[in-house]
PDB file of C-alpha atoms in Angstrom:
ATOM      1  CA  UNK A   9      45.269  95.302  81.803  1.00  0.00           C
ATOM      2  CA  UNK A  10      44.262  91.978  80.246  1.00  0.00           C
ATOM      3  CA  UNK A  11      41.806  92.036  77.355  1.00  0.00           C
ATOM      4  CA  UNK A  12      38.217  90.916  77.700  1.00  0.00           C
ATOM      5  CA  UNK A  13      36.552  88.720  75.048  1.00  0.00           C
ATOM      6  CA  UNK A  14      35.586  91.743  72.946  1.00  0.00           C
ATOM      7  CA  UNK A  15      39.179  93.006  73.040  1.00  0.00           C
ATOM      8  CA  UNK A  16      40.432  89.631  71.802  1.00  0.00           C
ATOM      9  CA  UNK A  17      37.864  89.670  68.988  1.00  0.00           C
ATOM     10  CA  UNK A  18      38.830  93.228  67.986  1.00  0.00           C
ATOM     11  CA  UNK A  19      42.509  92.294  67.819  1.00  0.00           C
ATOM     12  CA  UNK A  20      41.826  89.213  65.708  1.00  0.00           C
ATOM     13  CA  UNK A  21      39.709  91.294  63.331  1.00  0.00           C
ATOM     14  CA  UNK A  22      42.927  93.156  62.464  1.00  0.00           C
ATOM     15  CA  UNK A  23      44.256  89.896  60.943  1.00  0.00           C
ATOM     16  CA  UNK A  24      41.445  89.759  58.379  1.00  0.00           C
ATOM     17  CA  UNK A  25      42.379  90.638  54.803  1.00  0.00           C
ATOM     18  CA  UNK A  26      40.269  91.701  51.857  1.00  0.00           C
ATOM     19  CA  UNK A  27      38.784  88.863  49.811  1.00  0.00           C
ATOM     20  CA  UNK A  28      39.120  86.168  52.475  1.00  0.00           C
ATOM     21  CA  UNK A  29      36.700  83.302  53.053  1.00  0.00           C
ATOM     22  CA  UNK A  30      36.630  82.820  56.838  1.00  0.00           C
ATOM     23  CA  UNK A  31      35.179  80.255  59.234  1.00  0.00           C
ATOM     24  CA  UNK A  32      34.456  81.458  62.773  1.00  0.00           C
ATOM     25  CA  UNK A  33      34.385  78.873  65.553  1.00  0.00           C
ATOM     26  CA  UNK A  34      32.129  78.838  68.609  1.00  0.00           C
ATOM     27  CA  UNK A  35      32.717  81.296  71.459  1.00  0.00           C
ATOM     28  CA  UNK A  36      35.035  84.300  71.160  1.00  0.00           C
ATOM     29  CA  UNK A  37      35.599  83.758  67.387  1.00  0.00           C
ATOM     30  CA  UNK A  38      31.942  84.487  66.588  1.00  0.00           C
ATOM     31  CA  UNK A  39      32.409  87.999  68.033  1.00  0.00           C
ATOM     32  CA  UNK A  40      34.995  88.786  65.340  1.00  0.00           C
ATOM     33  CA  UNK A  41      32.184  89.264  62.790  1.00  0.00           C
ATOM     34  CA  UNK A  42      31.154  92.474  64.577  1.00  0.00           C
ATOM     35  CA  UNK A  43      34.590  94.113  64.234  1.00  0.00           C
ATOM     36  CA  UNK A  44      35.703  93.377  60.668  1.00  0.00           C
ATOM     37  CA  UNK A  45      36.227  96.769  58.962  1.00  0.00           C
ATOM     38  CA  UNK A  46      33.404  97.731  56.576  1.00  0.00           C
ATOM     39  CA  UNK A  47      35.945  98.513  53.862  1.00  0.00           C
ATOM     40  CA  UNK A  48      36.938  94.833  53.620  1.00  0.00           C
ATOM     41  CA  UNK A  49      35.015  92.464  51.360  1.00  0.00           C
ATOM     42  CA  UNK A  50      35.123  89.124  53.187  1.00  0.00           C
ATOM     43  CA  UNK A  51      32.790  86.111  53.238  1.00  0.00           C
ATOM     44  CA  UNK A  52      32.040  84.312  56.510  1.00  0.00           C
ATOM     45  CA  UNK A  53      31.259  80.597  56.339  1.00  0.00           C
ATOM     46  CA  UNK A  54      29.655  78.254  58.875  1.00  0.00           C
ATOM     47  CA  UNK A  55      29.791  74.442  58.916  1.00  0.00           C
ATOM     48  CA  UNK A  56      26.027  74.082  59.177  1.00  0.00           C
ATOM     49  CA  UNK A  57      25.584  75.509  55.666  1.00  0.00           C
ATOM     50  CA  UNK A  58      25.906  79.293  55.562  1.00  0.00           C
ATOM     51  CA  UNK A  59      27.993  81.488  53.297  1.00  0.00           C
ATOM     52  CA  UNK A  60      27.776  85.246  53.703  1.00  0.00           C
ATOM     53  CA  UNK A  61      27.105  85.693  57.427  1.00  0.00           C
ATOM     54  CA  UNK A  62      26.635  89.231  58.686  1.00  0.00           C
ATOM     55  CA  UNK A  63      26.841  90.744  62.158  1.00  0.00           C
ATOM     56  CA  UNK A  64      24.781  89.543  65.102  1.00  0.00           C
ATOM     57  CA  UNK A  65      21.175  90.758  64.771  1.00  0.00           C
ATOM     58  CA  UNK A  66      19.587  93.545  66.738  1.00  0.00           C
ATOM     59  CA  UNK A  67      16.444  92.576  68.650  1.00  0.00           C
ATOM     60  CA  UNK A  68      14.150  93.517  65.763  1.00  0.00           C
ATOM     61  CA  UNK A  69      16.299  91.615  63.217  1.00  0.00           C
ATOM     62  CA  UNK A  70      16.284  88.229  64.981  1.00  0.00           C
ATOM     63  CA  UNK A  71      15.166  85.313  62.802  1.00  0.00           C
ATOM     64  CA  UNK A  72      15.079  82.059  64.784  1.00  0.00           C
ATOM     65  CA  UNK A  73      15.629  80.052  61.581  1.00  0.00           C
ATOM     66  CA  UNK A  74      18.997  81.688  60.900  1.00  0.00           C
ATOM     67  CA  UNK A  75      21.637  80.258  63.251  1.00  0.00           C
ATOM     68  CA  UNK A  76      25.370  79.587  63.067  1.00  0.00           C
ATOM     69  CA  UNK A  77      27.137  76.373  64.114  1.00  0.00           C
ATOM     70  CA  UNK A  78      27.030  77.540  67.730  1.00  0.00           C
ATOM     71  CA  UNK A  79      23.215  77.905  67.538  1.00  0.00           C
ATOM     72  CA  UNK A  80      23.421  81.701  67.798  1.00  0.00           C
ATOM     73  CA  UNK A  81      21.059  83.773  65.686  1.00  0.00           C
ATOM     74  CA  UNK A  82      22.814  85.668  62.895  1.00  0.00           C
ATOM     75  CA  UNK A  83      22.080  87.926  59.927  1.00  0.00           C
ATOM     76  CA  UNK A  84      22.837  87.226  56.273  1.00  0.00           C
ATOM     77  CA  UNK A  85      24.416  89.699  53.858  1.00  0.00           C
ATOM     78  CA  UNK A  86      23.086  90.447  50.374  1.00  0.00           C
ATOM     79  CA  UNK A  87      24.067  87.606  48.041  1.00  0.00           C
ATOM     80  CA  UNK A  88      24.447  85.049  50.839  1.00  0.00           C
ATOM     81  CA  UNK A  89      23.496  81.409  50.316  1.00  0.00           C
ATOM     82  CA  UNK A  90      22.228  78.489  52.413  1.00  0.00           C
ATOM     83  CA  UNK A  91      23.027  74.833  51.700  1.00  0.00           C
ATOM     84  CA  UNK A  92      23.373  71.468  53.444  1.00  0.00           C
ATOM     85  CA  UNK A  93      26.275  70.627  55.730  1.00  0.00           C
ATOM     86  CA  UNK A  94      27.774  68.109  53.282  1.00  0.00           C
ATOM     87  CA  UNK A  95      28.393  70.930  50.799  1.00  0.00           C
ATOM     88  CA  UNK A  96      29.773  73.062  53.607  1.00  0.00           C
ATOM     89  CA  UNK A  97      32.290  70.385  54.578  1.00  0.00           C
ATOM     90  CA  UNK A  98      33.210  69.887  50.930  1.00  0.00           C
ATOM     91  CA  UNK A  99      34.218  73.568  50.890  1.00  0.00           C
ATOM     92  CA  UNK A 100      36.266  73.079  54.066  1.00  0.00           C
ATOM     93  CA  UNK A 101      37.932  69.803  53.048  1.00  0.00           C
ATOM     94  CA  UNK A 102      38.585  71.172  49.561  1.00  0.00           C
ATOM     95  CA  UNK A 103      40.797  73.909  51.023  1.00  0.00           C
ATOM     96  CA  UNK A 104      38.529  76.797  50.053  1.00  0.00           C
ATOM     97  CA  UNK A 105      38.571  78.446  53.510  1.00  0.00           C
ATOM     98  CA  UNK A 106      41.392  80.995  53.781  1.00  0.00           C
ATOM     99  CA  UNK A 107      41.245  81.580  57.520  1.00  0.00           C
ATOM    100  CA  UNK A 108      39.806  79.624  60.424  1.00  0.00           C
ATOM    101  CA  UNK A 109      39.446  81.284  63.833  1.00  0.00           C
ATOM    102  CA  UNK A 110      38.932  78.807  66.672  1.00  0.00           C
ATOM    103  CA  UNK A 111      38.758  78.682  70.415  1.00  0.00           C
ATOM    104  CA  UNK A 112      40.994  76.240  72.302  1.00  0.00           C
ATOM    105  CA  UNK A 113      41.503  74.678  75.700  1.00  0.00           C
ATOM    106  CA  UNK A 114      45.209  74.082  75.029  1.00  0.00           C
ATOM    107  CA  UNK A 115      47.822  74.855  72.370  1.00  0.00           C
ATOM    108  CA  UNK A 116      51.292  73.304  72.324  1.00  0.00           C
ATOM    109  CA  UNK A 117      54.509  75.075  71.376  1.00  0.00           C
ATOM    110  CA  UNK A 118      54.634  73.163  68.067  1.00  0.00           C
ATOM    111  CA  UNK A 119      51.110  74.251  67.064  1.00  0.00           C
ATOM    112  CA  UNK A 120      49.011  71.284  68.222  1.00  0.00           C
ATOM    113  CA  UNK A 121      45.500  72.222  69.340  1.00  0.00           C
ATOM    114  CA  UNK A 122      43.129  70.591  71.832  1.00  0.00           C
ATOM    115  CA  UNK A 123      39.658  72.101  71.738  1.00  0.00           C
ATOM    116  CA  UNK A 124      36.961  69.453  71.592  1.00  0.00           C
ATOM    117  CA  UNK A 125      36.935  67.299  74.725  1.00  0.00           C
ATOM    118  CA  UNK A 126      37.834  67.162  78.407  1.00  0.00           C
ATOM    119  CA  UNK A 127      37.922  63.497  79.519  1.00  0.00           C
ATOM    120  CA  UNK A 128      35.075  62.639  81.880  1.00  0.00           C
ATOM    121  CA  UNK A 129      32.904  65.560  80.782  1.00  0.00           C
ATOM    122  CA  UNK A 130      29.859  65.248  78.534  1.00  0.00           C
ATOM    123  CA  UNK A 131      30.301  66.586  74.982  1.00  0.00           C
ATOM    124  CA  UNK A 132      27.789  66.562  72.138  1.00  0.00           C
ATOM    125  CA  UNK A 133      30.508  65.806  69.595  1.00  0.00           C
ATOM    126  CA  UNK A 134      33.660  67.192  68.071  1.00  0.00           C
ATOM    127  CA  UNK A 135      31.809  69.404  65.583  1.00  0.00           C
ATOM    128  CA  UNK A 136      33.738  70.543  62.520  1.00  0.00           C
ATOM    129  CA  UNK A 137      36.985  71.430  64.268  1.00  0.00           C
ATOM    130  CA  UNK A 138      38.997  68.419  63.067  1.00  0.00           C
ATOM    131  CA  UNK A 139      38.082  69.083  59.435  1.00  0.00           C
ATOM    132  CA  UNK A 140      38.821  72.778  59.811  1.00  0.00           C
ATOM    133  CA  UNK A 141      42.269  72.405  61.360  1.00  0.00           C
ATOM    134  CA  UNK A 142      43.227  69.772  58.785  1.00  0.00           C
ATOM    135  CA  UNK A 143      42.144  71.848  55.797  1.00  0.00           C
ATOM    136  CA  UNK A 144      42.313  75.604  56.474  1.00  0.00           C
ATOM    137  CA  UNK A 145      45.186  77.605  54.992  1.00  0.00           C
ATOM    138  CA  UNK A 146      45.643  79.682  58.149  1.00  0.00           C
ATOM    139  CA  UNK A 147      44.489  79.034  61.724  1.00  0.00           C
ATOM    140  CA  UNK A 148      44.288  81.654  64.475  1.00  0.00           C
ATOM    141  CA  UNK A 149      43.301  80.649  68.002  1.00  0.00           C
ATOM    142  CA  UNK A 150      41.314  82.938  70.309  1.00  0.00           C
ATOM    143  CA  UNK A 151      41.641  81.928  73.951  1.00  0.00           C
ATOM    144  CA  UNK A 152      42.316  82.855  77.543  1.00  0.00           C
ATOM    145  CA  UNK A 153      46.024  82.566  78.375  1.00  0.00           C
ATOM    146  CA  UNK A 154      45.359  80.597  81.566  1.00  0.00           C
ATOM    147  CA  UNK A 155      42.586  78.467  83.018  1.00  0.00           C
ATOM    148  CA  UNK A 156      40.312  79.647  85.816  1.00  0.00           C
ATOM    149  CA  UNK A 157      42.687  77.962  88.279  1.00  0.00           C
ATOM    150  CA  UNK A 158      45.625  79.922  86.847  1.00  0.00           C
ATOM    151  CA  UNK A 159      47.255  77.072  84.921  1.00  0.00           C
ATOM    152  CA  UNK A 160      48.809  77.940  81.563  1.00  0.00           C
ATOM    153  CA  UNK A 161      46.964  76.864  78.422  1.00  0.00           C
ATOM    154  CA  UNK A 162      50.065  77.438  76.241  1.00  0.00           C
ATOM    155  CA  UNK A 163      52.073  74.297  76.848  1.00  0.00           C
ATOM    156  CA  UNK A 164      55.094  72.289  75.768  1.00  0.00           C
ATOM    157  CA  UNK A 165      52.683  69.442  74.925  1.00  0.00           C
ATOM    158  CA  UNK A 166      48.880  69.279  75.070  1.00  0.00           C
ATOM    159  CA  UNK A 167      47.481  67.104  77.862  1.00  0.00           C
ATOM    160  CA  UNK A 168      43.925  66.948  76.480  1.00  0.00           C
ATOM    161  CA  UNK A 169      42.745  64.948  73.426  1.00  0.00           C
ATOM    162  CA  UNK A 170      44.243  66.465  70.286  1.00  0.00           C
ATOM    163  CA  UNK A 171      42.094  68.085  67.603  1.00  0.00           C
ATOM    164  CA  UNK A 172      44.924  68.729  65.129  1.00  0.00           C
ATOM    165  CA  UNK A 173      48.701  68.490  64.902  1.00  0.00           C
ATOM    166  CA  UNK A 174      51.105  71.334  64.042  1.00  0.00           C
ATOM    167  CA  UNK A 175      48.340  73.457  62.529  1.00  0.00           C
ATOM    168  CA  UNK A 176      48.038  76.647  64.626  1.00  0.00           C
ATOM    169  CA  UNK A 177      49.826  79.666  63.168  1.00  0.00           C
ATOM    170  CA  UNK A 178      48.919  82.456  65.579  1.00  0.00           C
ATOM    171  CA  UNK A 179      47.293  82.841  68.999  1.00  0.00           C
ATOM    172  CA  UNK A 180      45.538  85.873  70.465  1.00  0.00           C
ATOM    173  CA  UNK A 181      44.917  85.687  74.204  1.00  0.00           C
ATOM    174  CA  UNK A 182      43.799  88.129  76.864  1.00  0.00           C
ATOM    175  CA  UNK A 183      47.511  88.817  77.506  1.00  0.00           C
ATOM    176  CA  UNK A 184      49.341  88.587  74.191  1.00  0.00           C
ATOM    177  CA  UNK A 185      49.609  87.921  70.468  1.00  0.00           C
ATOM    178  CA  UNK A 186      51.916  84.989  69.763  1.00  0.00           C
ATOM    179  CA  UNK A 187      53.148  83.220  66.649  1.00  0.00           C
ATOM    180  CA  UNK A 188      54.016  79.519  66.602  1.00  0.00           C
ATOM    181  CA  UNK A 189      57.543  79.075  65.269  1.00  0.00           C
ATOM    182  CA  UNK A 190      58.859  76.317  63.038  1.00  0.00           C
ATOM    183  CA  UNK A 191      60.780  73.970  65.276  1.00  0.00           C
ATOM    184  CA  UNK A 192      58.612  74.901  68.265  1.00  0.00           C
ATOM    185  CA  UNK A 193      58.058  77.867  70.534  1.00  0.00           C
ATOM    186  CA  UNK A 194      55.694  80.796  70.974  1.00  0.00           C
ATOM    187  CA  UNK A 195      57.182  84.026  69.596  1.00  0.00           C
ATOM    188  CA  UNK A 196      55.798  87.002  71.480  1.00  0.00           C
ATOM    189  CA  UNK A 197      54.605  89.605  68.956  1.00  0.00           C
ATOM    190  CA  UNK A 198      52.474  91.962  71.065  1.00  0.00           C
ATOM    191  CA  UNK A 199      51.294  92.325  74.635  1.00  0.00           C
ATOM    192  CA  UNK A 200      47.970  93.565  75.953  1.00  0.00           C
ATOM    193  CA  UNK A 201      47.941  97.189  77.165  1.00  0.00           C
ATOM    194  CA  UNK A 202      49.535  97.413  80.591  1.00  0.00           C
ATOM    195  CA  UNK A 203      50.638  93.761  80.620  1.00  0.00           C
ATOM    196  CA  UNK A 204      54.371  93.194  81.098  1.00  0.00           C
ATOM    197  CA  UNK A 205      56.566  90.650  79.335  1.00  0.00           C
ATOM    198  CA  UNK A 206      57.278  89.099  82.748  1.00  0.00           C
ATOM    199  CA  UNK A 207      53.563  88.526  83.356  1.00  0.00           C
ATOM    200  CA  UNK A 208      53.313  86.759  79.998  1.00  0.00           C
ATOM    201  CA  UNK A 209      56.387  84.629  80.776  1.00  0.00           C
ATOM    202  CA  UNK A 210      54.851  83.598  84.102  1.00  0.00           C
ATOM    203  CA  UNK A 211      51.589  82.608  82.363  1.00  0.00           C
ATOM    204  CA  UNK A 212      53.242  80.573  79.578  1.00  0.00           C
ATOM    205  CA  UNK A 213      54.323  76.997  80.283  1.00  0.00           C
ATOM    206  CA  UNK A 214      55.675  76.339  76.793  1.00  0.00           C
ATOM    207  CA  UNK A 215      58.804  77.860  75.267  1.00  0.00           C
ATOM    208  CA  UNK A 216      58.355  81.641  74.957  1.00  0.00           C
ATOM    209  CA  UNK A 217      60.582  83.499  72.505  1.00  0.00           C
ATOM    210  CA  UNK A 218      61.061  87.203  73.224  1.00  0.00           C
ATOM    211  CA  UNK A 219      63.059  89.301  70.767  1.00  0.00           C
ATOM    212  CA  UNK A 220      63.743  92.956  71.521  1.00  0.00           C
ATOM    213  CA  UNK A 221      61.073  95.373  72.691  1.00  0.00           C
ATOM    214  CA  UNK A 222      57.564  93.913  72.480  1.00  0.00           C
ATOM    215  CA  UNK A 223      54.940  96.530  71.523  1.00  0.00           C
ATOM    216  CA  UNK A 224      51.522  96.872  73.087  1.00  0.00           C
ATOM    217  CA  UNK A 225      48.473  95.904  71.018  1.00  0.00           C
ATOM    218  CA  UNK A 226      46.641  98.795  69.387  1.00  0.00           C
ATOM    219  CA  UNK A 227      42.905  98.280  69.806  1.00  0.00           C
ATOM    220  CA  UNK A 228      40.293 100.965  69.239  1.00  0.00           C
TER     221      UNK A 228
END
């Protein structure tokens, strides 16, 4: 069966490596913080000026003054620091973020990402996404494989306004884990438990590359 948002977050948490500095985007990516293994020493960063974000707070831990870029309340780990957003963006633009995990409305088969605007709909602004995709060393997208109407969000070319060009390395959806290939194409690495390769092919509008047997994701 297809993964829910928590399943996607758990699978992405498996991509985290010890010592990384990581920025988590709004939506599904923020859930990843709850599933990073305790044995790993990683530092979570937020564009609004946080370094050292912890898990989401329990009801008795909520501090309304501590929020991430998505305006969700968070906790801070020992040794964490707060600073203004200009310093935060200096960290991002300086290439000091090892991994960025973002949501997306569309991803193209050459790694373009569209995640900030749908024409005709009100948006507050593009946020930090353009800086993040231009500067991060590694970008993983967390998203639903199709829209609510059933249209694929993994395309030959993005139809929505572009956030960044040829920047996405890996995508984790409710159906699959895919890697963007040099020269274009989504290489199918893993499939969600109970989801067939044919189902993933039907849900993918861009070029899908399938090599040999594709294993199921292992999520605990």
